[in-house]
GROMACS .gro file of C-alpha atoms in nm:
model
  136
    1ASP     CA    1  -3.522   6.458  -4.937
    2VAL     CA    2  -3.318   6.349  -4.629
    3SER     CA    3  -3.588   6.295  -4.385
    4ILE     CA    4  -3.786   6.064  -4.632
    5ARG     CA    5  -3.421   5.909  -4.687
    6ALA     CA    6  -3.401   5.857  -4.274
    7GLY     CA    7  -3.730   5.691  -4.279
    8ILE     CA    8  -3.667   5.460  -4.532
    9LEU     CA    9  -3.325   5.377  -4.341
   10LYS     CA   10  -3.553   5.312  -4.054
   11VAL     CA   11  -3.807   5.102  -4.194
   12MET     CA   12  -3.522   4.904  -4.341
   13LEU     CA   13  -3.338   4.821  -4.024
   14ARG     CA   14  -3.669   4.727  -3.856
   15ALA     CA   15  -3.720   4.486  -4.103
   16GLY     CA   16  -3.410   4.337  -4.097
   17GLU     CA   17  -3.409   4.347  -3.747
   18ALA     CA   18  -3.723   4.188  -3.692
   19GLY     CA   19  -3.784   3.923  -3.936
   20GLY     CA   20  -3.420   3.795  -4.096
   21ILE     CA   21  -3.528   3.992  -4.411
   22SER     CA   22  -3.214   4.016  -4.630
   23TYR     CA   23  -3.190   4.276  -4.937
   24ILE     CA   24  -2.953   4.427  -5.198
   25PHE     CA   25  -2.906   4.784  -5.138
   26ILE     CA   26  -2.718   4.935  -5.432
   27THR     CA   27  -2.591   5.265  -5.330
   28HIS     CA   28  -2.312   5.545  -5.411
   29ASP     CA   29  -2.335   5.671  -5.079
   30LEU     CA   30  -2.112   5.457  -4.863
   31ALA     CA   31  -2.139   5.635  -4.535
   32TYR     CA   32  -2.521   5.548  -4.597
   33ALA     CA   33  -2.453   5.170  -4.723
   34ARG     CA   34  -2.212   5.180  -4.373
   35HIS     CA   35  -2.520   5.222  -4.150
   36ILE     CA   36  -2.789   4.988  -4.371
   37CYS     CA   37  -2.572   4.661  -4.454
   38HIS     CA   38  -2.385   4.436  -4.259
   39ARG     CA   39  -2.188   4.332  -4.568
   40GLY     CA   40  -2.061   4.491  -4.903
   41ALA     CA   41  -1.962   4.494  -5.230
   42ILE     CA   42  -1.782   4.732  -5.439
   43MET     CA   43  -1.819   4.712  -5.820
   44TYR     CA   44  -1.588   4.865  -6.089
   45LEU     CA   45  -1.759   4.890  -6.462
   46GLY     CA   46  -1.948   4.592  -6.357
   47LYS     CA   47  -1.690   4.379  -6.171
   48ILE     CA   48  -1.679   4.310  -5.823
   49VAL     CA   49  -1.361   4.443  -5.695
   50GLU     CA   50  -1.362   4.398  -5.351
   51MET     CA   51  -1.597   4.217  -5.095
   52SER     CA   52  -1.628   4.219  -4.684
   53THR     CA   53  -1.804   4.341  -4.409
   54MET     CA   54  -1.882   4.741  -4.451
   55ASP     CA   55  -1.681   4.760  -4.128
   56ASN     CA   56  -1.398   4.618  -4.312
   57LEU     CA   57  -1.410   4.802  -4.639
   58VAL     CA   58  -1.416   5.128  -4.447
   59LYS     CA   59  -1.128   5.069  -4.189
   60ASN     CA   60  -0.937   4.821  -4.425
   61PRO     CA   61  -1.005   4.867  -4.789
   62LEU     CA   62  -0.752   4.714  -4.996
   63HIS     CA   63  -0.872   4.737  -5.345
   64PRO     CA   64  -0.714   5.097  -5.513
   65TYR     CA   65  -1.037   5.175  -5.645
   66THR     CA   66  -1.207   5.054  -5.299
   67VAL     CA   67  -0.890   5.301  -5.081
   68ALA     CA   68  -0.967   5.608  -5.334
   69LEU     CA   69  -1.356   5.561  -5.280
   70MET     CA   70  -1.308   5.519  -4.877
   71ALA     CA   71  -1.083   5.834  -4.901
   72ALA     CA   72  -1.379   6.061  -5.076
   73VAL     CA   73  -1.601   5.979  -4.814
   74PRO     CA   74  -1.638   6.323  -4.626
   75VAL     CA   75  -1.554   6.332  -4.252
   76PRO     CA   76  -1.761   6.589  -4.073
   77ASP     CA   77  -1.500   6.672  -3.831
   78PRO     CA   78  -1.277   6.954  -3.908
   79ARG     CA   79  -0.991   6.828  -3.679
   80LEU     CA   80  -0.970   6.508  -3.833
   81GLU     CA   81  -0.728   6.523  -4.191
   82LYS     CA   82  -0.774   6.226  -4.440
   83ALA     CA   83  -0.549   6.088  -4.706
   84ARG     CA   84  -0.709   6.157  -5.022
   85ALA     CA   85  -0.633   5.916  -5.327
   86ILE     CA   86  -0.742   6.039  -5.629
   87ILE     CA   87  -0.781   5.829  -5.911
   88GLY     CA   88  -0.665   5.953  -6.261
   89GLY     CA   89  -0.773   5.903  -6.620
   90GLU     CA   90  -1.090   5.869  -6.786
   91VAL     CA   91  -1.325   5.604  -6.704
   92PRO     CA   92  -1.347   5.347  -6.947
   93THR     CA   93  -1.665   5.303  -7.146
   94PRO     CA   94  -1.851   5.001  -7.031
   95ILE     CA   95  -1.966   4.902  -7.364
   96ASP     CA   96  -1.583   4.818  -7.431
   97PRO     CA   97  -1.385   4.774  -7.110
   98PRO     CA   98  -1.043   4.734  -7.112
   99SER     CA   99  -0.889   4.359  -7.134
  100GLY     CA  100  -0.759   4.250  -6.792
  101CYS     CA  101  -0.878   4.439  -6.477
  102ARG     CA  102  -1.096   4.678  -6.582
  103PHE     CA  103  -0.925   4.947  -6.386
  104HIS     CA  104  -0.586   4.896  -6.478
  105PRO     CA  105  -0.572   5.212  -6.682
  106ARG     CA  106  -0.671   5.452  -6.365
  107CYS     CA  107  -0.464   5.218  -6.108
  108SER     CA  108  -0.187   5.318  -5.898
  109LYS     CA  109  -0.053   4.949  -5.851
  110PHE     CA  110  -0.070   4.882  -6.211
  111MET     CA  111   0.149   4.594  -6.311
  112ASN     CA  112   0.157   4.440  -6.650
  113VAL     CA  113  -0.041   4.147  -6.565
  114CYS     CA  114  -0.317   4.379  -6.491
  115ARG     CA  115  -0.354   4.412  -6.861
  116GLU     CA  116  -0.332   4.099  -6.942
  117GLU     CA  117  -0.550   3.913  -6.700
  118GLU     CA  118  -0.856   3.971  -6.518
  119PRO     CA  119  -0.757   3.893  -6.137
  120PRO     CA  120  -0.987   3.693  -5.976
  121LEU     CA  121  -1.191   3.751  -5.658
  122ARG     CA  122  -0.964   3.578  -5.369
  123GLU     CA  123  -1.015   3.550  -4.992
  124VAL     CA  124  -0.708   3.746  -4.866
  125GLU     CA  125  -0.855   3.747  -4.508
  126SER     CA  126  -1.106   3.570  -4.370
  127GLY     CA  127  -1.442   3.678  -4.526
  128HIS     CA  128  -1.267   3.966  -4.727
  129TYR     CA  129  -1.219   3.908  -5.096
  130VAL     CA  130  -1.032   4.105  -5.337
  131ALA     CA  131  -1.003   4.100  -5.732
  132CYS     CA  132  -0.654   4.244  -5.785
  133HIS     CA  133  -0.291   4.126  -5.853
  134ALA     CA  134  -0.095   4.362  -5.635
  135VAL     CA  135  -0.307   4.236  -5.324
  136ARG     CA  136  -0.136   3.926  -5.181
   0.00000   0.00000   0.00000
């Protein structure tokens, strides 16, 4: 329910402002997360693929999965066009994930190294971490 959700958002924002409270907020709703969280982490099959401030994740996504997620967030203004990044292929099973980067079977920036080595989460800009061989 939207009204309950808005009430929860207000309580969380007040608690964070009043007492320096930190919390972990897990959601698929990135627009909602942007209003409630200062920093965020994007996960794919249980692995963090990108981590930064929410503003930076929305305005400057670097991992191909994050780019596709942000492109899928609806824009309420019909005058604004947004490029869609379609993720092809099937989602692998988390019980038996692919070798290397877990996103490589569906990735538009796939390279052979992606199949062989899991990319480390590296700081590519100040406070912006990405686990992708294609992002330097």
